[in-house]
Amino acid sequence: MKFNQLTKIFCLSLLVAFTACKKYGYEVPDGYPDDSQNVSEGTIDTNMKLIDKSMYAKARVFPGLVDQTEPRVKDAQFTINLNFTDQTAQNLRIAEAPSPQYSTGYYAAPGELIKLVVPAGVDGLTVQIGAHTDNLAGKSPLLRDPVIYNRKKLVAGVNYIRNLYGGHIYILATFAYANPVTFTITGAVVSPDFILGQTSDVDWVAKVKASQVPWLELRAKSVIFTIPRDKVIATFNSNEPFTNPTAVFTKWNDVFDLDYNAWMGLSDNAPDIRDRSPQSQWRGVLDIQLSLGYGHSGFPFVGLNDSYWFASFTSLNSISTSSGQWGTYHEFGHNCQQANVWSWSTLGETTNNLFSFKVANRIGANYNILHPAVSSGFPKAIAYASGTGTKNFDTDAAMNTVDEAPFMKMTPFVQIFEKYGYGAMTYLYTEARHAQRLNTNDITKHNFVYEKLSDYTKTDLSPFFGAWGILISDAVVAKVNAKYPLLKTAIWTYNPLNKTGGTGTITYNTTVVSVSSVQSGDGTTAALVDGAVSAASYWHSNYGTATSTNTLGYPINIVLGTGSPVPIAVKGVTFAQRQNNSGGYVKDVEIFTSTDNVNYVSVGTTTLPQNTSVYNFNFPGGNVSAKFVKVVIKSGANATYANLSECNLIKP
């Protein structure tokens, strides 16, 4: 009987143990999230002594185990100020904004249960374990499991959560509380975090050395970086030991306060919520494997856990000189892009990098060290802008080389900053946040940038946009031209790398837009506006067979462009008959002007002298504002063809 009774007790114990073990590793509340962003609401075994070691092998690889000698806290308290203004990406009109994610200073060991007590009357909170939220689903081969963090809704009172991989413990808030909230935690270990203004360098170094927690946070007012402890330890005996987080993160605070938030026109106490800086910190984290690339934007921003990214977070030399910082600024810049208002489709890898130039400008760093392609891309871009002919900034092959395109496309923006001040970007961002509507296509985004930068500079910048081949609408140009004087200096030739150029006076050369009748192999249309009155320089109309695009006989239409992207004053037209004319003198002409090459108004008629002298026809009503002038040849000395040496515009 005694044996049977013991057997029953033993079997019952096995059953209980089996049931308890069966829960761990199978139910979502015990540490298996599905990355759906849903949070678990189920119940788990609250026996604090039980540790689910089913993922120890994987957790050991990444993010790491916590030594059993590391003290687990019991009924420790921490207080968080949850009185925030939630600055969403929507109201800031940027790609990604920091969300209310609060560091607790505690770390959960893999598979160990965490008990969290929330005060009465506090709800709308979620607890998250794990800083590494990058989902690697679909990656092959995997260096870690795809999802190694989890979340659970919190209720007032006692809450339990575990993560089989461990990680930092965070409180996520959905709405604000006026007064700080104090929580009680059991089962976690203390993370050896550095907090700017609260932790001394000496104390922090001692904490890091004494800790067995694999990851730690570096926290400042505007940014938090999550880095591995082993890399910190490794620097202590290097040429640049990371023992000075106060100096490093004082500078990081400057970068985010001055070169991200303030440059976008954001401040902590702005009366308009749209202009208020994010109340939560930007976050960056290192990971053993990324879902995309060598680094990618998001919240948090993710960089590969290697020496480059670690140094970009922690090196005082790197952040003091901008050398080696391109990747970090690049990814945070992606978060801050305003693609729905003004950063058009071909600027995806361009406008995010403008923040690097802002930092470099503030600290006096050489732009050439920011990225190798800057020193080659800028001169090529300036050569493109300085060239002639029809251009398209977005599609021309010359502006879309594989390695240099993003850097070439930065050039016009940096030229504006250098010539008119870096406040131009602040104005652009602020206007974008307050714009009545979003822009859905590239032309409207071009127009927005053109109009707002013209407003900022109090100058009609249409010649600048024209030189760069950034297409803008005539209606917007007319609107801006009515408010501001036309740009008079060719600033598109300015080189920000050596601070030279950009001082030449703008001249508007007449162009031949179209000619309705041309004889192939006999003269050229370009000769009409080359300024050369000679036997070798002439245009000849078609004397063969008429086609739909090449007329035979009269009338013959010659459309001239002023060379200006906006209407400018035109005084008249200068003519010169072909100098070795063989009977093709032009006689009667009528002249029309237009601002859009669609709607034309007649400004006068004249009869050209039947000799080779230069003849100037000034408009009878005085100067006319135009972008296009059409000369209609109605008759000539020959009934079927005509020729001219010159047909050019007279500008006052």
PDB file of C-alpha atoms in Angstrom, residues 179-444:
ATOM      1  CA  ASN A 179       2.324  62.401 -13.033  1.00  0.00           C
ATOM      2  CA  PRO A 180       5.288  60.004 -13.055  1.00  0.00           C
ATOM      3  CA  VAL A 181       4.381  56.330 -12.626  1.00  0.00           C
ATOM      4  CA  THR A 182       6.295  54.017 -10.274  1.00  0.00           C
ATOM      5  CA  PHE A 183       6.540  50.314 -11.134  1.00  0.00           C
ATOM      6  CA  THR A 184       7.804  47.357  -9.106  1.00  0.00           C
ATOM      7  CA  ILE A 185       9.857  44.638 -10.798  1.00  0.00           C
ATOM      8  CA  THR A 186      11.114  41.220  -9.756  1.00  0.00           C
ATOM      9  CA  GLY A 187      13.291  38.673 -11.542  1.00  0.00           C
ATOM     10  CA  ALA A 188      15.212  41.067 -13.806  1.00  0.00           C
ATOM     11  CA  VAL A 189      18.869  42.071 -13.702  1.00  0.00           C
ATOM     12  CA  VAL A 190      20.235  45.609 -13.791  1.00  0.00           C
ATOM     13  CA  SER A 191      21.497  46.729 -17.187  1.00  0.00           C
ATOM     14  CA  PRO A 192      24.818  48.650 -16.976  1.00  0.00           C
ATOM     15  CA  ASP A 193      23.364  51.606 -18.862  1.00  0.00           C
ATOM     16  CA  PHE A 194      24.900  55.032 -19.215  1.00  0.00           C
ATOM     17  CA  ILE A 195      22.528  57.973 -18.760  1.00  0.00           C
ATOM     18  CA  LEU A 196      23.889  61.378 -19.757  1.00  0.00           C
ATOM     19  CA  GLY A 197      23.753  63.768 -16.818  1.00  0.00           C
ATOM     20  CA  GLN A 198      23.091  60.992 -14.298  1.00  0.00           C
ATOM     21  CA  THR A 199      25.968  58.544 -14.659  1.00  0.00           C
ATOM     22  CA  SER A 200      29.616  59.495 -14.275  1.00  0.00           C
ATOM     23  CA  ASP A 201      32.134  58.012 -16.679  1.00  0.00           C
ATOM     24  CA  VAL A 202      34.108  56.371 -13.869  1.00  0.00           C
ATOM     25  CA  ASP A 203      31.053  54.762 -12.299  1.00  0.00           C
ATOM     26  CA  TRP A 204      29.810  53.554 -15.672  1.00  0.00           C
ATOM     27  CA  VAL A 205      33.110  51.896 -16.580  1.00  0.00           C
ATOM     28  CA  ALA A 206      33.075  50.129 -13.222  1.00  0.00           C
ATOM     29  CA  LYS A 207      29.478  48.969 -13.780  1.00  0.00           C
ATOM     30  CA  VAL A 208      30.299  47.596 -17.213  1.00  0.00           C
ATOM     31  CA  LYS A 209      33.292  45.676 -15.920  1.00  0.00           C
ATOM     32  CA  ALA A 210      31.287  44.192 -13.040  1.00  0.00           C
ATOM     33  CA  SER A 211      28.229  43.261 -15.086  1.00  0.00           C
ATOM     34  CA  GLN A 212      27.510  39.981 -16.851  1.00  0.00           C
ATOM     35  CA  VAL A 213      24.594  41.428 -18.841  1.00  0.00           C
ATOM     36  CA  PRO A 214      25.324  41.049 -22.590  1.00  0.00           C
ATOM     37  CA  TRP A 215      23.779  44.320 -23.801  1.00  0.00           C
ATOM     38  CA  LEU A 216      23.533  47.850 -22.442  1.00  0.00           C
ATOM     39  CA  GLU A 217      22.048  51.186 -23.401  1.00  0.00           C
ATOM     40  CA  LEU A 218      23.661  54.575 -23.887  1.00  0.00           C
ATOM     41  CA  ARG A 219      20.985  57.143 -23.167  1.00  0.00           C
ATOM     42  CA  ALA A 220      20.816  60.864 -23.837  1.00  0.00           C
ATOM     43  CA  LYS A 221      17.956  63.340 -24.073  1.00  0.00           C
ATOM     44  CA  SER A 222      17.372  62.811 -27.787  1.00  0.00           C
ATOM     45  CA  VAL A 223      18.911  59.449 -28.660  1.00  0.00           C
ATOM     46  CA  ILE A 224      19.472  55.981 -27.210  1.00  0.00           C
ATOM     47  CA  PHE A 225      21.898  53.412 -28.612  1.00  0.00           C
ATOM     48  CA  THR A 226      21.803  49.721 -27.690  1.00  0.00           C
ATOM     49  CA  ILE A 227      25.241  48.106 -27.937  1.00  0.00           C
ATOM     50  CA  PRO A 228      26.927  44.846 -26.832  1.00  0.00           C
ATOM     51  CA  ARG A 229      28.891  44.897 -23.588  1.00  0.00           C
ATOM     52  CA  ASP A 230      31.687  42.734 -25.005  1.00  0.00           C
ATOM     53  CA  LYS A 231      32.558  45.359 -27.605  1.00  0.00           C
ATOM     54  CA  VAL A 232      32.719  48.024 -24.897  1.00  0.00           C
ATOM     55  CA  ILE A 233      35.045  45.844 -22.828  1.00  0.00           C
ATOM     56  CA  ALA A 234      37.216  45.229 -25.889  1.00  0.00           C
ATOM     57  CA  THR A 235      37.820  48.974 -26.337  1.00  0.00           C
ATOM     58  CA  PHE A 236      39.244  49.444 -22.842  1.00  0.00           C
ATOM     59  CA  ASN A 237      42.665  48.279 -24.033  1.00  0.00           C
ATOM     60  CA  SER A 238      42.425  49.769 -27.550  1.00  0.00           C
ATOM     61  CA  ASN A 239      43.851  52.953 -29.064  1.00  0.00           C
ATOM     62  CA  GLU A 240      40.511  54.686 -28.486  1.00  0.00           C
ATOM     63  CA  PRO A 241      39.006  53.264 -25.302  1.00  0.00           C
ATOM     64  CA  PHE A 242      35.320  53.973 -24.913  1.00  0.00           C
ATOM     65  CA  THR A 243      35.538  55.343 -21.387  1.00  0.00           C
ATOM     66  CA  ASN A 244      34.184  58.812 -22.152  1.00  0.00           C
ATOM     67  CA  PRO A 245      30.437  58.425 -22.814  1.00  0.00           C
ATOM     68  CA  THR A 246      29.708  61.855 -21.326  1.00  0.00           C
ATOM     69  CA  ALA A 247      31.751  63.604 -24.014  1.00  0.00           C
ATOM     70  CA  VAL A 248      30.443  61.353 -26.790  1.00  0.00           C
ATOM     71  CA  PHE A 249      26.783  61.691 -25.899  1.00  0.00           C
ATOM     72  CA  THR A 250      26.982  65.391 -25.224  1.00  0.00           C
ATOM     73  CA  LYS A 251      27.923  65.662 -28.882  1.00  0.00           C
ATOM     74  CA  TRP A 252      25.222  63.171 -29.925  1.00  0.00           C
ATOM     75  CA  ASN A 253      22.701  65.335 -28.095  1.00  0.00           C
ATOM     76  CA  ASP A 254      23.911  68.308 -30.125  1.00  0.00           C
ATOM     77  CA  VAL A 255      23.530  66.365 -33.369  1.00  0.00           C
ATOM     78  CA  PHE A 256      19.927  65.425 -32.693  1.00  0.00           C
ATOM     79  CA  ASP A 257      18.934  68.679 -31.023  1.00  0.00           C
ATOM     80  CA  LEU A 258      20.621  70.997 -33.529  1.00  0.00           C
ATOM     81  CA  ASP A 259      21.053  69.047 -36.753  1.00  0.00           C
ATOM     82  CA  TYR A 260      17.942  66.878 -36.842  1.00  0.00           C
ATOM     83  CA  ASN A 261      15.191  68.352 -34.664  1.00  0.00           C
ATOM     84  CA  ALA A 262      16.120  72.032 -34.856  1.00  0.00           C
ATOM     85  CA  TRP A 263      17.125  71.873 -38.522  1.00  0.00           C
ATOM     86  CA  MET A 264      13.660  70.525 -39.268  1.00  0.00           C
ATOM     87  CA  GLY A 265      12.193  73.441 -37.309  1.00  0.00           C
ATOM     88  CA  LEU A 266      11.225  71.375 -34.256  1.00  0.00           C
ATOM     89  CA  SER A 267      11.553  72.506 -30.646  1.00  0.00           C
ATOM     90  CA  ASP A 268      10.510  71.034 -27.304  1.00  0.00           C
ATOM     91  CA  ASN A 269       8.017  73.737 -26.369  1.00  0.00           C
ATOM     92  CA  ALA A 270       6.658  74.860 -29.717  1.00  0.00           C
ATOM     93  CA  PRO A 271       3.067  76.112 -29.337  1.00  0.00           C
ATOM     94  CA  ASP A 272       1.963  74.259 -32.469  1.00  0.00           C
ATOM     95  CA  ILE A 273       2.166  70.497 -31.964  1.00  0.00           C
ATOM     96  CA  ARG A 274       3.303  70.089 -35.569  1.00  0.00           C
ATOM     97  CA  ASP A 275       6.476  71.968 -34.692  1.00  0.00           C
ATOM     98  CA  ARG A 276       7.179  70.143 -31.446  1.00  0.00           C
ATOM     99  CA  SER A 277      10.221  67.875 -31.343  1.00  0.00           C
ATOM    100  CA  PRO A 278       9.671  64.181 -30.604  1.00  0.00           C
ATOM    101  CA  GLN A 279       9.175  63.641 -26.882  1.00  0.00           C
ATOM    102  CA  SER A 280      10.688  60.180 -27.091  1.00  0.00           C
ATOM    103  CA  GLN A 281      14.273  59.455 -28.036  1.00  0.00           C
ATOM    104  CA  TRP A 282      15.431  58.287 -31.409  1.00  0.00           C
ATOM    105  CA  ARG A 283      16.862  54.790 -31.096  1.00  0.00           C
ATOM    106  CA  GLY A 284      19.633  52.852 -32.784  1.00  0.00           C
ATOM    107  CA  VAL A 285      20.550  49.212 -32.185  1.00  0.00           C
ATOM    108  CA  LEU A 286      23.252  46.850 -33.427  1.00  0.00           C
ATOM    109  CA  ASP A 287      22.228  43.395 -34.621  1.00  0.00           C
ATOM    110  CA  ILE A 288      24.049  40.273 -35.774  1.00  0.00           C
ATOM    111  CA  GLN A 289      21.906  40.103 -38.930  1.00  0.00           C
ATOM    112  CA  LEU A 290      19.634  42.613 -40.657  1.00  0.00           C
ATOM    113  CA  SER A 291      16.432  42.213 -42.614  1.00  0.00           C
ATOM    114  CA  LEU A 292      17.811  44.640 -45.185  1.00  0.00           C
ATOM    115  CA  GLY A 293      21.268  45.858 -46.143  1.00  0.00           C
ATOM    116  CA  TYR A 294      24.228  46.833 -43.991  1.00  0.00           C
ATOM    117  CA  GLY A 295      22.063  49.244 -42.037  1.00  0.00           C
ATOM    118  CA  HIS A 296      18.459  50.356 -42.362  1.00  0.00           C
ATOM    119  CA  SER A 297      16.153  53.049 -41.107  1.00  0.00           C
ATOM    120  CA  GLY A 298      13.179  52.614 -38.836  1.00  0.00           C
ATOM    121  CA  PHE A 299      12.450  52.724 -35.145  1.00  0.00           C
ATOM    122  CA  PRO A 300      14.888  51.646 -34.025  1.00  0.00           C
ATOM    123  CA  PHE A 301      17.459  52.241 -36.725  1.00  0.00           C
ATOM    124  CA  VAL A 302      19.542  49.065 -37.142  1.00  0.00           C
ATOM    125  CA  GLY A 303      23.228  48.691 -37.958  1.00  0.00           C
ATOM    126  CA  LEU A 304      25.290  45.539 -38.278  1.00  0.00           C
ATOM    127  CA  ASN A 305      27.067  44.517 -35.091  1.00  0.00           C
ATOM    128  CA  ASP A 306      30.580  45.168 -36.380  1.00  0.00           C
ATOM    129  CA  SER A 307      33.444  47.516 -35.594  1.00  0.00           C
ATOM    130  CA  TYR A 308      32.313  50.218 -38.066  1.00  0.00           C
ATOM    131  CA  TRP A 309      28.836  50.650 -36.660  1.00  0.00           C
ATOM    132  CA  PHE A 310      30.018  50.307 -33.084  1.00  0.00           C
ATOM    133  CA  ALA A 311      32.571  53.073 -33.635  1.00  0.00           C
ATOM    134  CA  SER A 312      29.973  55.247 -35.348  1.00  0.00           C
ATOM    135  CA  PHE A 313      27.910  55.083 -32.145  1.00  0.00           C
ATOM    136  CA  THR A 314      30.751  55.460 -29.638  1.00  0.00           C
ATOM    137  CA  SER A 315      33.839  57.131 -31.155  1.00  0.00           C
ATOM    138  CA  LEU A 316      34.409  60.704 -30.009  1.00  0.00           C
ATOM    139  CA  ASN A 317      36.772  61.279 -32.922  1.00  0.00           C
ATOM    140  CA  SER A 318      34.179  60.015 -35.380  1.00  0.00           C
ATOM    141  CA  ILE A 319      31.368  62.238 -34.186  1.00  0.00           C
ATOM    142  CA  SER A 320      33.657  65.242 -33.646  1.00  0.00           C
ATOM    143  CA  THR A 321      34.900  65.202 -37.224  1.00  0.00           C
ATOM    144  CA  SER A 322      31.955  63.550 -39.101  1.00  0.00           C
ATOM    145  CA  SER A 323      34.505  61.016 -40.373  1.00  0.00           C
ATOM    146  CA  GLY A 324      32.943  57.561 -40.412  1.00  0.00           C
ATOM    147  CA  GLN A 325      29.485  58.879 -39.531  1.00  0.00           C
ATOM    148  CA  TRP A 326      27.901  58.655 -42.972  1.00  0.00           C
ATOM    149  CA  GLY A 327      25.993  55.433 -42.277  1.00  0.00           C
ATOM    150  CA  THR A 328      24.480  56.588 -38.989  1.00  0.00           C
ATOM    151  CA  TYR A 329      23.417  59.989 -40.291  1.00  0.00           C
ATOM    152  CA  HIS A 330      22.239  58.322 -43.511  1.00  0.00           C
ATOM    153  CA  GLU A 331      19.785  55.975 -41.774  1.00  0.00           C
ATOM    154  CA  PHE A 332      18.436  58.527 -39.324  1.00  0.00           C
ATOM    155  CA  GLY A 333      18.103  60.870 -42.299  1.00  0.00           C
ATOM    156  CA  HIS A 334      15.850  58.307 -43.992  1.00  0.00           C
ATOM    157  CA  ASN A 335      13.559  58.492 -40.963  1.00  0.00           C
ATOM    158  CA  CYS A 336      13.317  62.256 -41.404  1.00  0.00           C
ATOM    159  CA  GLN A 337      12.554  62.429 -45.131  1.00  0.00           C
ATOM    160  CA  GLN A 338       9.344  64.194 -46.185  1.00  0.00           C
ATOM    161  CA  ALA A 339       8.585  62.119 -49.263  1.00  0.00           C
ATOM    162  CA  ASN A 340       4.870  62.914 -49.174  1.00  0.00           C
ATOM    163  CA  VAL A 341       5.406  66.635 -49.592  1.00  0.00           C
ATOM    164  CA  TRP A 342       8.661  67.558 -51.329  1.00  0.00           C
ATOM    165  CA  SER A 343      11.350  64.842 -51.475  1.00  0.00           C
ATOM    166  CA  TRP A 344      10.529  63.446 -54.898  1.00  0.00           C
ATOM    167  CA  SER A 345      11.028  59.911 -56.184  1.00  0.00           C
ATOM    168  CA  THR A 346      14.618  60.185 -57.425  1.00  0.00           C
ATOM    169  CA  LEU A 347      15.828  61.679 -54.118  1.00  0.00           C
ATOM    170  CA  GLY A 348      15.309  58.561 -52.006  1.00  0.00           C
ATOM    171  CA  GLU A 349      19.028  58.204 -51.319  1.00  0.00           C
ATOM    172  CA  THR A 350      19.729  61.928 -51.505  1.00  0.00           C
ATOM    173  CA  THR A 351      17.703  64.118 -49.150  1.00  0.00           C
ATOM    174  CA  ASN A 352      18.401  61.779 -46.218  1.00  0.00           C
ATOM    175  CA  ASN A 353      22.107  62.593 -46.578  1.00  0.00           C
ATOM    176  CA  LEU A 354      21.659  66.343 -46.344  1.00  0.00           C
ATOM    177  CA  PHE A 355      21.812  66.020 -42.560  1.00  0.00           C
ATOM    178  CA  SER A 356      25.466  64.953 -42.898  1.00  0.00           C
ATOM    179  CA  PHE A 357      26.263  68.296 -44.519  1.00  0.00           C
ATOM    180  CA  LYS A 358      24.407  70.156 -41.786  1.00  0.00           C
ATOM    181  CA  VAL A 359      26.499  68.463 -39.083  1.00  0.00           C
ATOM    182  CA  ALA A 360      29.703  69.019 -41.048  1.00  0.00           C
ATOM    183  CA  ASN A 361      28.848  72.686 -41.586  1.00  0.00           C
ATOM    184  CA  ARG A 362      28.202  73.241 -37.882  1.00  0.00           C
ATOM    185  CA  ILE A 363      31.409  71.603 -36.682  1.00  0.00           C
ATOM    186  CA  GLY A 364      33.573  72.898 -39.524  1.00  0.00           C
ATOM    187  CA  ALA A 365      34.346  69.473 -41.004  1.00  0.00           C
ATOM    188  CA  ASN A 366      35.602  69.034 -44.555  1.00  0.00           C
ATOM    189  CA  TYR A 367      32.767  67.872 -46.831  1.00  0.00           C
ATOM    190  CA  ASN A 368      35.211  65.695 -48.775  1.00  0.00           C
ATOM    191  CA  ILE A 369      35.606  63.295 -45.836  1.00  0.00           C
ATOM    192  CA  LEU A 370      31.895  62.579 -45.526  1.00  0.00           C
ATOM    193  CA  HIS A 371      31.856  59.977 -48.286  1.00  0.00           C
ATOM    194  CA  PRO A 372      34.312  59.070 -51.080  1.00  0.00           C
ATOM    195  CA  ALA A 373      31.731  59.787 -53.798  1.00  0.00           C
ATOM    196  CA  VAL A 374      31.187  63.375 -52.638  1.00  0.00           C
ATOM    197  CA  SER A 375      34.504  64.598 -54.019  1.00  0.00           C
ATOM    198  CA  SER A 376      33.842  63.073 -57.450  1.00  0.00           C
ATOM    199  CA  GLY A 377      30.066  63.481 -57.632  1.00  0.00           C
ATOM    200  CA  PHE A 378      29.850  67.205 -56.893  1.00  0.00           C
ATOM    201  CA  PRO A 379      32.144  68.377 -59.741  1.00  0.00           C
ATOM    202  CA  LYS A 380      30.358  66.104 -62.228  1.00  0.00           C
ATOM    203  CA  ALA A 381      26.998  67.494 -61.148  1.00  0.00           C
ATOM    204  CA  ILE A 382      28.202  71.083 -61.481  1.00  0.00           C
ATOM    205  CA  ALA A 383      29.461  70.340 -64.992  1.00  0.00           C
ATOM    206  CA  TYR A 384      26.008  68.982 -65.837  1.00  0.00           C
ATOM    207  CA  ALA A 385      24.242  72.071 -64.487  1.00  0.00           C
ATOM    208  CA  SER A 386      26.686  74.356 -66.317  1.00  0.00           C
ATOM    209  CA  GLY A 387      25.998  72.684 -69.660  1.00  0.00           C
ATOM    210  CA  THR A 388      23.503  73.729 -72.272  1.00  0.00           C
ATOM    211  CA  GLY A 389      20.626  72.054 -74.020  1.00  0.00           C
ATOM    212  CA  THR A 390      17.471  70.363 -72.813  1.00  0.00           C
ATOM    213  CA  LYS A 391      17.903  68.677 -69.423  1.00  0.00           C
ATOM    214  CA  ASN A 392      15.987  66.436 -67.072  1.00  0.00           C
ATOM    215  CA  PHE A 393      17.480  66.174 -63.582  1.00  0.00           C
ATOM    216  CA  ASP A 394      15.530  63.014 -62.802  1.00  0.00           C
ATOM    217  CA  THR A 395      16.103  60.968 -65.947  1.00  0.00           C
ATOM    218  CA  ASP A 396      19.258  62.163 -67.722  1.00  0.00           C
ATOM    219  CA  ALA A 397      21.949  59.480 -67.763  1.00  0.00           C
ATOM    220  CA  ALA A 398      24.570  62.043 -66.764  1.00  0.00           C
ATOM    221  CA  MET A 399      22.803  62.493 -63.414  1.00  0.00           C
ATOM    222  CA  ASN A 400      22.137  58.814 -62.833  1.00  0.00           C
ATOM    223  CA  THR A 401      25.506  57.099 -62.724  1.00  0.00           C
ATOM    224  CA  VAL A 402      25.385  53.971 -60.576  1.00  0.00           C
ATOM    225  CA  ASP A 403      27.674  55.029 -57.743  1.00  0.00           C
ATOM    226  CA  GLU A 404      27.486  58.805 -57.802  1.00  0.00           C
ATOM    227  CA  ALA A 405      23.867  59.699 -58.608  1.00  0.00           C
ATOM    228  CA  PRO A 406      22.729  60.304 -54.994  1.00  0.00           C
ATOM    229  CA  PHE A 407      25.743  62.532 -54.354  1.00  0.00           C
ATOM    230  CA  MET A 408      25.350  64.446 -57.598  1.00  0.00           C
ATOM    231  CA  LYS A 409      21.717  65.138 -56.731  1.00  0.00           C
ATOM    232  CA  MET A 410      22.709  66.555 -53.341  1.00  0.00           C
ATOM    233  CA  THR A 411      24.681  69.303 -55.036  1.00  0.00           C
ATOM    234  CA  PRO A 412      21.876  71.810 -55.808  1.00  0.00           C
ATOM    235  CA  PHE A 413      20.581  71.592 -52.234  1.00  0.00           C
ATOM    236  CA  VAL A 414      24.012  72.144 -50.706  1.00  0.00           C
ATOM    237  CA  GLN A 415      24.568  75.061 -53.112  1.00  0.00           C
ATOM    238  CA  ILE A 416      21.408  76.736 -51.825  1.00  0.00           C
ATOM    239  CA  PHE A 417      22.439  76.096 -48.189  1.00  0.00           C
ATOM    240  CA  GLU A 418      25.916  77.477 -48.761  1.00  0.00           C
ATOM    241  CA  LYS A 419      24.748  80.544 -50.672  1.00  0.00           C
ATOM    242  CA  TYR A 420      21.617  81.441 -48.711  1.00  0.00           C
ATOM    243  CA  GLY A 421      22.051  79.733 -45.355  1.00  0.00           C
ATOM    244  CA  TYR A 422      21.207  76.354 -43.875  1.00  0.00           C
ATOM    245  CA  GLY A 423      17.961  77.830 -42.568  1.00  0.00           C
ATOM    246  CA  ALA A 424      16.577  77.124 -46.039  1.00  0.00           C
ATOM    247  CA  MET A 425      16.031  73.505 -44.991  1.00  0.00           C
ATOM    248  CA  THR A 426      14.302  74.549 -41.762  1.00  0.00           C
ATOM    249  CA  TYR A 427      11.908  76.684 -43.789  1.00  0.00           C
ATOM    250  CA  LEU A 428      11.277  73.866 -46.256  1.00  0.00           C
ATOM    251  CA  TYR A 429      10.507  71.322 -43.516  1.00  0.00           C
ATOM    252  CA  THR A 430       8.293  73.718 -41.576  1.00  0.00           C
ATOM    253  CA  GLU A 431       6.314  74.711 -44.649  1.00  0.00           C
ATOM    254  CA  ALA A 432       5.891  71.032 -45.526  1.00  0.00           C
ATOM    255  CA  ARG A 433       4.420  70.247 -42.095  1.00  0.00           C
ATOM    256  CA  HIS A 434       1.971  73.104 -42.446  1.00  0.00           C
ATOM    257  CA  ALA A 435       1.077  72.542 -46.100  1.00  0.00           C
ATOM    258  CA  GLN A 436      -2.643  72.175 -46.728  1.00  0.00           C
ATOM    259  CA  ARG A 437      -2.207  68.999 -48.717  1.00  0.00           C
ATOM    260  CA  LEU A 438       0.281  66.289 -49.571  1.00  0.00           C
ATOM    261  CA  ASN A 439       1.863  66.110 -53.023  1.00  0.00           C
ATOM    262  CA  THR A 440       1.330  62.942 -55.013  1.00  0.00           C
ATOM    263  CA  ASN A 441       3.656  63.366 -58.001  1.00  0.00           C
ATOM    264  CA  ASP A 442       7.153  64.572 -58.721  1.00  0.00           C
ATOM    265  CA  ILE A 443       6.194  67.760 -60.576  1.00  0.00           C
ATOM    266  CA  THR A 444       4.145  69.075 -57.666  1.00  0.00           C
TER     267      THR A 444
END
